[in-house]
XYZ file of C-alpha atoms in Angstrom:
768
model
C -0.017 -0.180 -0.080
C 2.819 2.466 0.988
C 4.575 1.596 -2.532
C 1.074 2.573 -4.448
C 0.675 5.682 -2.219
C 4.483 6.575 -3.364
C 3.686 5.979 -7.016
C 0.522 8.208 -6.720
C 2.571 11.005 -5.097
C 5.197 10.887 -7.781
C 2.214 10.860 -10.380
C 0.868 13.838 -8.641
C 4.248 15.965 -8.732
C 4.560 14.960 -12.474
C 1.104 16.335 -13.305
C 1.669 19.473 -11.395
C 5.138 19.920 -13.205
C 3.506 19.429 -16.405
C 0.645 21.779 -15.708
C 2.725 24.388 -14.513
C 4.987 24.200 -17.882
C 1.928 24.349 -20.080
C -0.398 27.052 -18.189
C 2.544 28.869 -16.415
C 2.937 30.313 -13.359
C 3.394 28.808 -9.841
C 0.441 30.438 -8.358
C -1.567 27.852 -10.316
C -0.010 25.047 -8.455
C 0.204 26.899 -4.967
C -0.661 24.741 -2.215
C -2.852 22.290 -4.361
C -1.660 19.189 -2.476
C -2.958 20.792 0.853
C -5.976 22.195 -0.724
C -7.131 18.812 -2.545
C -5.840 16.512 0.142
C -6.036 18.007 3.703
C -8.667 21.024 3.181
C -10.899 19.727 0.615
C -14.248 21.680 0.646
C -17.492 19.997 0.912
C -19.988 21.451 -1.812
C -23.726 20.940 -1.944
C -25.002 18.452 -4.583
C -25.665 20.302 -7.777
C -23.415 23.391 -6.661
C -21.165 24.941 -9.484
C -17.789 26.282 -8.464
C -14.267 27.156 -9.773
C -11.808 24.114 -9.226
C -8.241 22.945 -9.915
C -7.700 19.403 -10.259
C -4.284 17.578 -10.654
C -5.383 14.280 -11.689
C -3.265 11.439 -10.546
C -2.803 9.981 -14.220
C -1.235 13.311 -15.420
C -4.194 14.904 -16.868
C -5.036 18.482 -15.655
C -8.354 20.585 -15.547
C -9.032 24.112 -14.252
C -12.523 25.604 -14.539
C -16.015 25.254 -13.186
C -17.062 22.061 -11.615
C -20.264 20.455 -10.128
C -20.982 17.056 -8.528
C -17.230 15.636 -9.492
C -17.426 16.502 -13.250
C -16.578 19.566 -15.497
C -19.576 21.740 -15.607
C -19.421 25.362 -17.227
C -16.390 26.913 -18.853
C -13.258 25.078 -18.351
C -9.831 23.826 -19.593
C -8.948 20.147 -19.616
C -5.256 19.032 -20.934
C -4.683 15.400 -21.595
C -1.296 13.957 -21.086
C -0.802 13.429 -24.841
C -1.073 17.077 -25.490
C -4.629 17.358 -26.433
C -6.354 20.212 -25.121
C -10.097 21.337 -24.843
C -11.100 24.906 -23.838
C -14.787 25.908 -23.696
C -18.226 24.880 -22.325
C -18.944 21.574 -20.233
C -22.132 20.203 -19.379
C -21.977 17.364 -16.904
C -18.508 16.228 -17.783
C -19.204 16.243 -21.498
C -18.010 18.925 -24.026
C -21.204 20.885 -24.926
C -21.555 24.243 -26.222
C -18.552 26.293 -27.852
C -15.259 25.322 -27.660
C -11.810 24.854 -28.992
C -10.032 21.374 -29.210
C -6.313 21.144 -30.267
C -4.183 18.267 -31.033
C -0.321 18.033 -30.491
C 0.181 17.807 -34.085
C -0.954 21.540 -34.384
C -4.426 20.871 -35.754
C -7.260 22.432 -33.935
C -11.145 22.619 -34.081
C -12.948 25.934 -32.908
C -16.809 25.686 -32.943
C -19.832 24.046 -31.623
C -19.822 20.577 -29.516
C -22.581 18.217 -28.569
C -22.426 15.313 -26.281
C -18.690 15.398 -26.747
C -18.870 15.562 -30.691
C -18.015 18.145 -33.195
C -21.358 19.155 -33.893
C -22.754 22.315 -35.420
C -20.819 25.201 -37.084
C -17.282 24.966 -36.604
C -13.720 25.537 -38.242
C -11.106 22.607 -38.623
C -7.623 23.532 -39.246
C -5.388 20.583 -40.125
C -1.665 20.168 -39.158
C -0.566 20.954 -43.020
C -2.841 24.216 -43.031
C -5.879 22.865 -44.875
C -9.154 24.565 -43.332
C -12.690 23.390 -43.251
C -15.425 26.030 -42.193
C -19.146 24.690 -42.254
C -21.578 22.248 -40.620
C -20.562 19.111 -38.638
C -22.491 16.293 -37.218
C -20.965 13.914 -34.860
C -17.540 14.631 -35.842
C -18.114 14.405 -39.501
C -18.570 17.289 -41.936
C -22.257 17.168 -43.048
C -24.267 20.227 -44.467
C -22.722 23.060 -46.253
C -19.024 23.918 -45.908
C -15.968 25.410 -47.464
C -12.758 23.313 -47.693
C -9.423 25.105 -48.569
C -6.796 22.657 -48.975
C -2.971 23.149 -48.255
C -2.062 22.955 -51.870
C -4.223 25.759 -52.926
C -7.656 23.862 -54.093
C -10.792 24.612 -52.570
C -14.221 23.134 -52.369
C -17.496 25.066 -51.639
C -20.703 23.102 -51.446
C -22.594 20.248 -49.835
C -21.248 17.582 -47.491
C -22.485 14.330 -46.154
C -21.101 11.951 -43.726
C -17.521 13.557 -44.180
C -17.560 13.613 -48.220
C -18.532 15.745 -50.829
C -22.231 15.047 -51.674
C -24.792 16.754 -53.466
C -24.028 20.416 -55.162
C -20.507 21.640 -55.228
C -17.715 23.602 -56.857
C -14.117 22.377 -56.682
C -11.505 24.780 -58.029
C -7.893 23.757 -58.652
C -5.038 26.021 -57.755
C -4.197 26.398 -61.714
C -7.715 28.071 -62.064
C -9.629 25.103 -63.675
C -12.978 24.343 -61.739
C -15.836 21.883 -61.711
C -19.254 22.921 -60.656
C -22.136 20.389 -60.437
C -23.056 17.020 -58.595
C -21.070 14.995 -55.984
C -21.570 11.579 -54.589
C -19.397 9.781 -52.102
C -16.540 12.209 -52.499
C -16.192 11.954 -56.293
C -17.580 13.711 -59.248
C -20.779 12.162 -60.223
C -24.112 13.308 -61.772
C -24.625 16.458 -63.828
C -21.939 18.834 -63.939
C -19.615 21.352 -65.844
C -15.864 21.255 -65.916
C -14.002 24.465 -67.005
C -10.354 24.889 -68.015
C -8.404 28.153 -67.955
C -7.893 27.904 -71.627
C -11.685 28.329 -72.274
C -12.555 24.508 -72.895
C -15.671 23.269 -71.371
C -17.321 19.924 -70.715
C -20.963 19.855 -69.660
C -22.588 16.536 -69.121
C -22.927 13.424 -66.878
C -20.004 12.418 -64.719
C -19.356 8.971 -63.196
C -16.581 8.242 -60.624
C -14.797 11.569 -61.650
C -14.824 11.024 -65.244
C -17.444 12.053 -68.290
C -19.980 9.086 -68.414
C -23.169 9.028 -70.757
C -24.196 12.268 -72.684
C -22.034 15.384 -72.905
C -20.829 18.053 -74.864
C -17.074 19.129 -75.097
C -16.674 22.848 -76.412
C -13.575 24.325 -77.258
C -12.693 28.212 -77.007
C -12.877 28.585 -80.855
C -16.522 27.233 -81.057
C -15.882 23.796 -82.039
C -17.854 20.994 -80.001
C -18.120 17.412 -79.802
C -21.451 15.777 -78.730
C -22.036 12.401 -77.733
C -21.833 9.300 -75.423
C -18.853 9.367 -73.383
C -16.784 6.647 -71.565
C -13.256 5.706 -70.575
C -13.835 2.479 -72.838
C -13.157 3.636 -76.417
C -15.692 0.849 -77.519
C -18.443 2.587 -75.706
C -17.360 6.087 -77.083
C -19.281 7.642 -79.881
C -20.411 10.994 -80.997
C -20.019 13.777 -83.521
C -17.537 16.470 -83.850
C -18.519 19.893 -85.097
C -15.862 22.266 -86.110
C -16.215 25.951 -85.732
C -17.880 28.117 -88.525
C -20.920 26.219 -89.838
C -22.683 22.837 -88.735
C -23.000 21.979 -92.326
C -19.051 21.473 -92.803
C -17.796 18.289 -93.082
C -17.040 16.615 -89.767
C -13.616 16.023 -89.076
C -11.811 13.240 -86.761
C -11.193 13.811 -83.278
C -10.433 11.246 -80.389
C -12.441 11.948 -77.478
C -9.997 10.199 -75.532
C -7.715 13.015 -75.404
C -10.105 14.494 -72.720
C -9.278 11.465 -70.415
C -5.712 11.285 -71.138
C -4.901 15.088 -71.223
C -7.341 17.588 -70.038
C -8.393 15.493 -66.929
C -4.970 14.171 -66.144
C -4.093 16.970 -63.527
C -7.746 17.431 -61.963
C -7.179 15.139 -59.131
C -9.393 15.575 -55.882
C -7.201 16.291 -52.895
C -8.185 13.386 -50.187
C -9.581 14.286 -46.920
C -7.734 14.653 -43.804
C -7.036 11.683 -41.519
C -7.850 12.525 -37.920
C -5.889 10.340 -35.490
C -8.398 10.551 -32.621
C -11.577 12.480 -32.307
C -12.610 14.649 -29.277
C -15.475 12.209 -28.580
C -12.781 9.326 -28.279
C -10.759 11.194 -25.707
C -10.932 9.532 -22.065
C -11.989 11.844 -19.442
C -10.201 11.437 -16.034
C -12.722 12.585 -13.364
C -11.682 13.595 -9.994
C -13.372 11.872 -7.035
C -13.811 13.066 -3.607
C -11.603 11.418 -0.817
C -14.366 11.278 1.591
C -16.075 7.968 1.856
C -14.293 6.558 -0.834
C -14.046 2.615 -1.077
C -10.581 1.217 -2.016
C -12.406 -1.904 -3.097
C -13.965 -0.175 -5.971
C -11.965 -0.420 -9.168
C -12.295 2.866 -11.373
C -12.680 2.373 -15.036
C -11.516 5.202 -17.560
C -14.285 6.358 -20.028
C -14.742 8.474 -23.021
C -16.079 11.882 -23.103
C -19.141 10.591 -24.901
C -19.735 7.995 -22.230
C -18.237 4.595 -23.575
C -16.256 2.591 -21.147
C -12.602 1.686 -21.899
C -12.306 -1.806 -20.611
C -8.603 -1.764 -21.382
C -7.905 0.696 -18.443
C -8.931 -1.102 -14.976
C -6.479 0.185 -12.330
C -6.835 2.076 -9.155
C -5.985 5.788 -9.142
C -6.502 6.739 -5.336
C -9.225 9.487 -5.082
C -9.404 9.796 -8.923
C -12.827 8.080 -10.213
C -12.831 7.436 -14.212
C -16.077 8.179 -15.480
C -18.100 9.625 -18.216
C -19.565 12.504 -16.666
C -23.026 11.136 -16.500
C -25.143 12.414 -13.576
C -28.690 11.126 -12.630
C -31.754 12.693 -14.466
C -33.570 15.348 -12.514
C -36.184 12.844 -11.664
C -33.804 10.764 -9.793
C -32.311 13.618 -7.489
C -34.949 12.672 -4.563
C -33.538 8.976 -4.364
C -29.968 10.175 -4.271
C -30.551 12.629 -1.659
C -32.268 9.911 0.390
C -29.362 7.624 0.173
C -27.012 10.326 1.334
C -29.147 10.912 4.231
C -29.275 7.445 4.884
C -25.432 7.463 5.770
C -23.550 7.098 2.462
C -20.725 9.414 2.545
C -19.276 11.470 -0.319
C -20.099 11.294 -4.213
C -18.585 7.767 -4.382
C -21.939 6.617 -3.204
C -23.394 7.133 -6.664
C -20.811 4.929 -8.332
C -22.609 1.612 -7.429
C -25.973 2.742 -8.406
C -27.854 0.581 -10.826
C -30.024 2.528 -13.257
C -33.307 1.319 -11.611
C -32.165 2.632 -8.198
C -31.117 6.073 -9.939
C -34.849 6.654 -11.165
C -37.917 6.878 -8.947
C -40.392 6.814 -11.642
C -41.162 3.501 -13.472
C -39.797 0.060 -13.269
C -36.069 -0.614 -14.298
C -35.741 -1.301 -18.112
C -35.055 -4.909 -18.647
C -33.539 -5.879 -21.878
C -34.431 -9.348 -23.078
C -31.844 -11.701 -24.561
C -32.169 -13.574 -27.728
C -32.775 -17.121 -26.561
C -32.482 -18.917 -30.001
C -32.458 -17.746 -33.522
C -35.823 -16.571 -34.674
C -37.907 -19.449 -36.401
C -37.733 -22.940 -37.070
C -35.467 -24.561 -39.862
C -37.303 -26.156 -42.459
C -35.666 -29.594 -42.731
C -36.864 -32.950 -44.302
C -39.990 -34.239 -42.842
C -41.204 -30.556 -42.425
C -44.618 -29.982 -43.861
C -43.226 -27.085 -46.143
C -40.004 -28.811 -46.868
C -41.197 -29.662 -50.567
C -42.603 -26.000 -51.005
C -39.166 -24.684 -49.619
C -37.366 -26.802 -52.375
C -39.698 -25.499 -54.993
C -39.034 -22.101 -54.207
C -35.416 -22.386 -54.085
C -35.366 -24.155 -57.587
C -37.616 -21.642 -59.173
C -35.490 -18.756 -57.895
C -32.294 -20.276 -58.975
C -33.937 -20.540 -62.486
C -35.197 -17.102 -62.572
C -32.079 -15.293 -61.369
C -29.728 -17.367 -63.253
C -31.484 -17.495 -66.546
C -29.610 -15.719 -69.354
C -31.026 -12.424 -70.356
C -30.234 -8.927 -71.599
C -28.394 -6.691 -69.017
C -30.985 -5.056 -66.847
C -31.732 -1.373 -67.179
C -33.126 1.236 -65.077
C -34.980 2.884 -67.848
C -37.828 0.200 -68.367
C -40.737 0.368 -71.150
C -44.417 0.574 -69.807
C -45.043 -3.030 -71.149
C -42.494 -4.223 -68.444
C -45.206 -3.376 -65.847
C -47.933 -5.014 -67.603
C -49.710 -7.578 -65.149
C -49.853 -9.991 -67.693
C -46.064 -9.822 -68.252
C -45.471 -13.262 -66.533
C -43.730 -16.523 -67.409
C -44.869 -19.968 -66.444
C -41.982 -22.775 -66.186
C -42.813 -26.446 -65.769
C -40.517 -28.285 -63.251
C -40.915 -32.088 -63.798
C -39.149 -34.277 -61.303
C -36.775 -35.840 -63.956
C -35.824 -32.446 -65.258
C -36.186 -30.815 -68.743
C -34.271 -28.905 -71.405
C -34.267 -25.942 -69.008
C -34.846 -27.119 -65.667
C -32.681 -29.516 -63.660
C -33.816 -32.814 -62.067
C -35.048 -32.790 -58.643
C -36.362 -34.538 -55.478
C -39.408 -32.698 -54.962
C -43.001 -33.182 -56.688
C -43.780 -31.743 -59.974
C -44.540 -28.175 -59.918
C -45.077 -25.001 -62.265
C -43.248 -22.009 -61.681
C -44.498 -18.172 -62.394
C -42.486 -15.185 -62.579
C -44.534 -11.868 -62.120
C -42.791 -8.771 -64.182
C -39.289 -10.184 -64.077
C -37.696 -7.309 -65.815
C -38.963 -4.897 -63.310
C -37.839 -7.040 -60.306
C -34.423 -7.472 -61.723
C -33.897 -3.600 -62.147
C -35.152 -3.242 -58.533
C -32.660 -5.671 -57.374
C -30.069 -3.774 -59.200
C -31.357 -0.256 -57.893
C -31.074 -1.520 -54.444
C -27.643 -2.871 -55.101
C -28.471 -6.557 -54.535
C -25.772 -8.592 -56.379
C -27.520 -11.694 -58.247
C -25.050 -14.321 -56.966
C -25.170 -13.321 -53.577
C -29.142 -13.250 -53.753
C -29.263 -16.657 -55.173
C -26.738 -17.831 -52.564
C -28.708 -16.468 -49.534
C -32.053 -18.134 -50.758
C -30.879 -21.112 -52.717
C -27.671 -22.035 -50.926
C -27.041 -25.206 -48.818
C -28.713 -23.693 -45.752
C -32.306 -24.249 -45.166
C -34.992 -21.347 -44.603
C -36.483 -20.745 -41.484
C -40.018 -20.404 -40.837
C -41.425 -18.281 -38.405
C -43.391 -19.967 -35.531
C -46.560 -18.057 -35.940
C -48.601 -16.840 -39.044
C -49.328 -13.106 -39.162
C -52.556 -11.631 -38.498
C -53.328 -11.730 -42.458
C -52.844 -15.475 -42.280
C -49.584 -15.248 -44.279
C -46.609 -17.177 -43.318
C -42.946 -15.775 -43.232
C -39.631 -17.496 -43.956
C -36.170 -16.068 -43.398
C -33.096 -17.051 -45.268
C -30.252 -18.423 -43.143
C -28.294 -15.100 -43.106
C -31.290 -13.045 -42.193
C -30.848 -10.903 -45.370
C -34.234 -11.639 -46.811
C -37.748 -12.453 -45.724
C -40.155 -14.396 -47.959
C -44.045 -13.842 -47.298
C -46.864 -15.705 -48.826
C -49.568 -13.699 -50.343
C -53.138 -13.599 -50.915
C -54.266 -13.047 -54.464
C -55.796 -9.739 -53.710
C -52.388 -8.495 -52.297
C -50.542 -9.558 -55.693
C -53.103 -7.521 -57.395
C -52.518 -4.377 -55.262
C -48.638 -4.826 -55.996
C -48.752 -5.268 -59.540
C -51.234 -2.229 -60.099
C -48.964 0.110 -58.127
C -45.768 -1.547 -59.281
C -44.961 1.349 -61.874
C -45.533 3.914 -59.120
C -43.722 1.917 -56.355
C -40.635 1.731 -59.034
C -40.675 5.336 -59.689
C -40.885 6.317 -56.078
C -37.922 4.149 -54.824
C -36.012 5.080 -57.809
C -36.584 8.877 -56.928
C -35.849 8.617 -53.309
C -32.811 6.290 -52.391
C -33.796 7.076 -48.599
C -37.228 5.732 -48.795
C -38.569 3.843 -45.842
C -41.098 1.622 -47.601
C -40.354 -2.174 -47.909
C -38.091 -3.265 -50.577
C -39.145 -5.943 -52.870
C -37.015 -8.189 -54.722
C -39.232 -10.529 -56.498
C -42.987 -11.817 -56.939
C -43.401 -15.370 -57.492
C -45.922 -18.311 -57.714
C -45.625 -22.049 -57.017
C -48.492 -24.347 -58.539
C -48.080 -27.730 -57.145
C -49.455 -30.615 -59.461
C -52.035 -33.013 -58.538
C -55.814 -32.861 -57.444
C -55.694 -29.742 -55.299
C -53.780 -27.724 -57.845
C -52.510 -25.585 -54.985
C -51.014 -22.280 -55.878
C -48.774 -20.314 -53.321
C -47.892 -16.744 -54.133
C -45.216 -14.997 -52.255
C -43.036 -12.082 -52.249
C -39.251 -11.677 -51.369
C -38.375 -8.531 -49.498
C -35.497 -7.271 -47.276
C -35.338 -7.980 -43.571
C -34.912 -4.773 -41.901
C -33.520 -6.048 -38.700
C -30.750 -7.751 -40.632
C -27.824 -6.568 -38.682
C -24.552 -7.377 -36.839
C -26.436 -5.541 -33.981
C -28.509 -7.519 -31.547
C -32.163 -6.154 -31.661
C -33.414 -5.813 -28.074
C -36.930 -4.422 -28.679
C -39.077 -4.271 -31.837
C -42.269 -2.226 -32.157
C -45.030 -2.253 -34.865
C -46.784 1.299 -34.857
C -49.668 2.449 -36.649
C -51.021 5.358 -34.584
C -54.092 3.711 -33.376
C -55.207 2.316 -30.028
C -57.646 -0.538 -30.639
C -56.236 -3.901 -30.382
C -52.888 -2.337 -30.214
C -51.474 -4.012 -27.004
C -49.322 -7.006 -26.749
C -51.042 -9.793 -24.535
C -47.954 -11.217 -23.158
C -46.885 -10.436 -19.622
C -43.362 -8.544 -19.213
C -41.658 -11.819 -18.089
C -42.590 -13.533 -21.477
C -41.527 -10.740 -23.740
C -38.277 -11.445 -25.505
C -35.978 -9.966 -28.227
C -38.221 -11.356 -30.822
C -41.452 -10.091 -29.409
C -43.066 -7.357 -31.409
C -44.763 -4.842 -29.196
C -47.549 -2.469 -30.218
C -48.384 1.351 -29.919
C -49.757 0.835 -26.423
C -46.707 -0.787 -25.278
C -44.281 1.827 -26.406
C -42.631 3.574 -23.349
C -40.056 5.554 -25.575
C -39.654 8.608 -27.549
C -37.090 8.072 -30.457
C -34.813 10.960 -30.625
C -32.686 11.686 -33.705
C -29.863 14.080 -34.558
C -31.065 17.373 -36.013
C -30.154 16.602 -39.706
C -31.490 12.971 -39.600
C -34.654 14.156 -37.981
C -35.320 16.650 -40.787
C -34.413 14.110 -43.318
C -36.903 11.524 -41.613
C -39.674 14.052 -41.679
C -39.184 14.833 -45.358
C -39.123 11.224 -46.240
C -42.023 10.048 -44.283
C -44.021 12.776 -45.908
C -43.003 11.821 -49.365
C -43.604 7.942 -48.522
C -47.120 8.648 -46.908
C -48.010 10.874 -49.995
C -47.079 8.166 -52.295
C -49.159 5.287 -50.210
C -52.278 7.590 -50.011
C -52.144 8.394 -53.839
C -52.115 4.657 -54.163
C -55.016 4.072 -51.757
C -53.199 1.986 -49.317
C -53.820 2.032 -45.689
C -53.160 -0.099 -42.529
C -49.209 0.083 -42.940
C -47.248 0.482 -39.895
C -43.635 1.889 -38.711
C -41.543 -0.962 -37.699
C -38.849 -0.040 -35.328
C -36.126 -2.075 -33.735
C -33.833 -0.958 -31.107
C -30.404 -1.950 -30.103
C -29.273 -0.601 -26.542
C -25.567 0.360 -26.695
C -24.987 -0.279 -22.971
C -26.903 -3.367 -22.352
C -24.640 -4.583 -19.427
C -24.732 -4.721 -15.544
C -21.762 -2.616 -15.370
C -21.910 -0.024 -12.391
C -21.587 2.735 -14.751
C -24.044 4.615 -16.618
C -23.307 6.066 -20.202
C -23.244 9.751 -21.594
C -25.895 11.155 -19.376
C -28.018 8.180 -20.373
C -28.887 5.208 -18.274
C -27.951 1.501 -18.745
C -30.562 -1.055 -19.204
C -30.225 -4.319 -17.464
C -30.828 -7.644 -18.961
C -33.630 -9.991 -17.877
C -31.033 -12.802 -16.705
C -32.118 -15.093 -19.600
C -29.378 -17.696 -20.693
C -28.479 -17.230 -24.319
C -28.127 -20.270 -26.335
C -27.759 -20.946 -29.980
C -27.898 -17.126 -30.699
C -26.772 -15.313 -33.780
C -22.946 -14.123 -33.591
C -23.355 -10.209 -32.889
C -21.020 -7.339 -32.613
C -19.123 -7.142 -29.241
C -19.636 -3.768 -27.190
C -16.203 -2.664 -28.260
C -17.080 -3.479 -31.934
C -20.278 -1.358 -31.778
C -18.315 1.654 -30.188
C -15.908 1.356 -32.910
C -18.175 1.283 -35.485
C -20.127 4.413 -34.482
C -16.952 6.494 -33.519
C -15.229 5.706 -36.803
C -16.353 7.951 -39.612
C -15.471 5.104 -41.997
C -18.278 3.092 -40.242
C -20.872 5.820 -41.292
C -20.750 4.075 -44.589
C -23.132 1.373 -43.231
C -25.460 4.192 -41.723
C -28.473 5.450 -43.799
C -32.078 6.714 -42.874
C -33.544 3.897 -40.945
C -30.336 1.501 -40.782
C -27.711 1.344 -37.968
C -28.839 4.889 -36.966
C -27.223 5.904 -33.801
C -29.329 8.022 -31.538
C -31.308 8.200 -28.044
C -34.397 7.104 -26.537
C -36.325 8.904 -23.700
C -38.458 6.877 -21.405
C -42.112 8.031 -21.031
C -44.942 7.175 -18.664
C -48.443 7.220 -19.369
C -51.178 8.588 -17.133
C -53.795 6.268 -18.596
C -53.718 2.928 -20.495
C -55.456 4.460 -23.599
C -53.073 7.242 -24.064
C -50.956 6.967 -27.212
C -47.849 9.071 -26.171
C -46.811 9.435 -22.680
C -44.999 11.911 -20.512
C -41.292 12.262 -21.073
C -39.368 11.246 -17.909
C -35.903 12.575 -18.804
C -34.523 9.187 -18.576
C -32.352 8.534 -21.876
C -30.615 5.327 -23.269
C -28.071 5.348 -26.099
C -29.342 2.934 -28.905
C -28.903 2.153 -32.451
C -32.148 2.440 -34.460
C -33.584 0.586 -37.135
C -36.970 1.598 -38.781
C -38.850 1.420 -42.088
C -42.668 1.291 -43.223
C -44.083 -2.423 -43.763
C -47.347 -3.807 -44.934
C -47.854 -1.518 -47.740
C -50.209 -3.877 -49.738
C -53.597 -3.117 -48.073
C -55.948 -0.984 -50.255
C -59.000 0.404 -49.195
C -61.245 -2.392 -50.559
C -64.801 -3.358 -49.676
C -63.713 -5.538 -46.828
C -61.952 -2.771 -45.092
C -64.799 -0.444 -45.613
C -67.192 -3.029 -44.159
C -64.779 -3.411 -41.208
C -64.676 0.508 -40.522
C -68.562 0.824 -40.591
C -68.857 -2.172 -38.160
C -66.099 -1.209 -35.661
C -67.169 2.524 -35.689
C -70.506 1.413 -34.328
C -68.841 -0.091 -31.356
C -65.739 1.929 -31.013
C -64.263 5.319 -31.523
C -63.686 5.584 -35.208
C -60.424 7.264 -34.569
C -59.184 4.458 -32.613
C -59.470 1.758 -35.276
C -56.839 0.827 -37.956
C -59.556 0.649 -40.713
C -60.024 4.018 -42.089
C -60.103 6.061 -45.075
C -56.225 6.261 -46.914
C -56.400 9.996 -46.262
C -57.332 9.974 -42.843
C -54.901 6.837 -42.249
C -52.001 8.872 -43.536
C -52.796 12.028 -41.449
C -53.116 10.169 -38.339
C -50.100 7.979 -39.168
C -48.074 11.207 -39.546
C -49.201 13.102 -36.782
C -48.365 9.902 -34.526
C -44.977 9.330 -35.936
C -43.834 12.888 -35.664
C -44.844 12.832 -31.951
C -42.780 9.549 -30.878
C -39.957 10.535 -33.249
C -38.413 14.026 -32.088
C -35.185 16.041 -32.586
C -32.469 15.292 -29.858
C -31.915 18.585 -28.261
């Protein structure tokens, strides 16, 4: 113990010496040892006061302080040379501030929850600067980037890369003005050279691709189809003077080989560590400290670093999380009961930190969802037929799919029957199943949809038709349809009624145009529509649709909700003890508000409006918002996260579960800007949920409690094939007599769309 105390004193001395060197003046150190150890003042809970902290690990802080965390304006210096000067809120960088790196790089601007977020200026070690909008450490929105070599970019950014409209100017005076995608020139745009030459047309991956016109300063121009592949290049050259003059020979490859040779886009800077990744060493009171408690070091945005697990004396390593206002009474009662000092809070579990509501218990996955269809299963032959048909449809030779389809491709009569005898035929292989016939609906359209959704044909076939069997979900849906999952969880197969097939075929053209126009659409992605007709006396027909599985992810989905905005029949009958990770909860089960970062929430609102307008136009109703939540801190650890509480699991044993990301993998994915490539609207979205409590059982949206949890969200609009037919009209008329017409699902599409939006925009909100 004496050796350990000596080590702490040495480290203390090193910290004081280092702080003196950086901040200057012996008065800063003064009698810090005496002040911090022998005459430490006792401050009331919540009191904000100025303090200096020479932390045993070598870090130094001076500024305003509250409840063992930086709170207000302050300066924090890390031993590796990084420094932050600015506003803090409960131990997290929040508000205006400046973060500097030992390399000479700096960021000055707004922070939120430890991230560079809002308007700010980043200056790199080589002198390049970016002024503009940031979201969670990434350039997002409008911004101006001035590169160290003299180049500049002024335009839109998305997730750290140029995206949308923007202008890039090279130091030699050449410039491009137009569309960008994923950091490269892509779309329609104009390139202007200092010699007066101009190319105006389509671009792809930084080069002309498709229709375009190249003009010379003397008035000559070339019009045609452009490509780096000379065999795909074709067009006409018009010399200056008169368009009637004889065309001259000119090789368009000169533009690729000469004109564009020096038009190189500068790469974005590499930041070794982001402010949100910095670990914050927090001072702990010496009064009442428990030497048996092993502190852990946590990042500024609240994630535990399991790699550091050593005792640092009176220093506690934390994330700056403090109890929500609703929990203050419980904490005060614990203090009055005899718990000394602020360390009494360290061992509190989230359920003891809040006086409102029961503790949030996160179910564990007991086994993989669904039952494997093996030989002897009642649907084994149907599965074989489905796999044989898909392999035939996708693998069949045909012209390269195009996104520009003729109206005839959407004709409901556009379908093909193929006979599959057991012994095989000229076009089909022999098989062990019974003889059947296979139908493809609008194959050209669904092939183009798969291309639009970036589905590789080989991967698609392997997922559905590989050696692994499908899994059948244990119970059919309310509609009577059965659901099947591929072994890799990527695709879901749903049996359909004839009426649903008719609805999809009727709206297929509008659906195709909608998903093509809006890349971030939330409506279900459809990949194929088929029918199996079994031979025999019954002549049974089974129609089914193949669609994307919204919850296919390396994250474990802890909670899932099916939300419509109605109340009648919208409560799950299961008791809490029987709810697991595969249970789909409903509107009246929902006890959260979903909070999205500002720019994502704005995009979410726009897209929900677009999707609802589309569904209303197609006379569709009874659709749902399917939401899945992965709680990022689902652990029984003694710490809470980033001002957010930590859910606890229900103690179930996990067996035969799907391999998922570890917590470290999750953190790395969300912290690393490269990981944002896997994030899109409704997929892998980091956010928070706020717990709510209802005052009565029929209240759709409860009252916020201020109790937050960090989550990864998944959401999309499902069940979009129910039109307002005579059956639904009769259901509406019948139920309206017995119940409140506003509480039932079966209502007119216009009313349904309005009610759905109103509800969704209440349970989804901007994270302030």
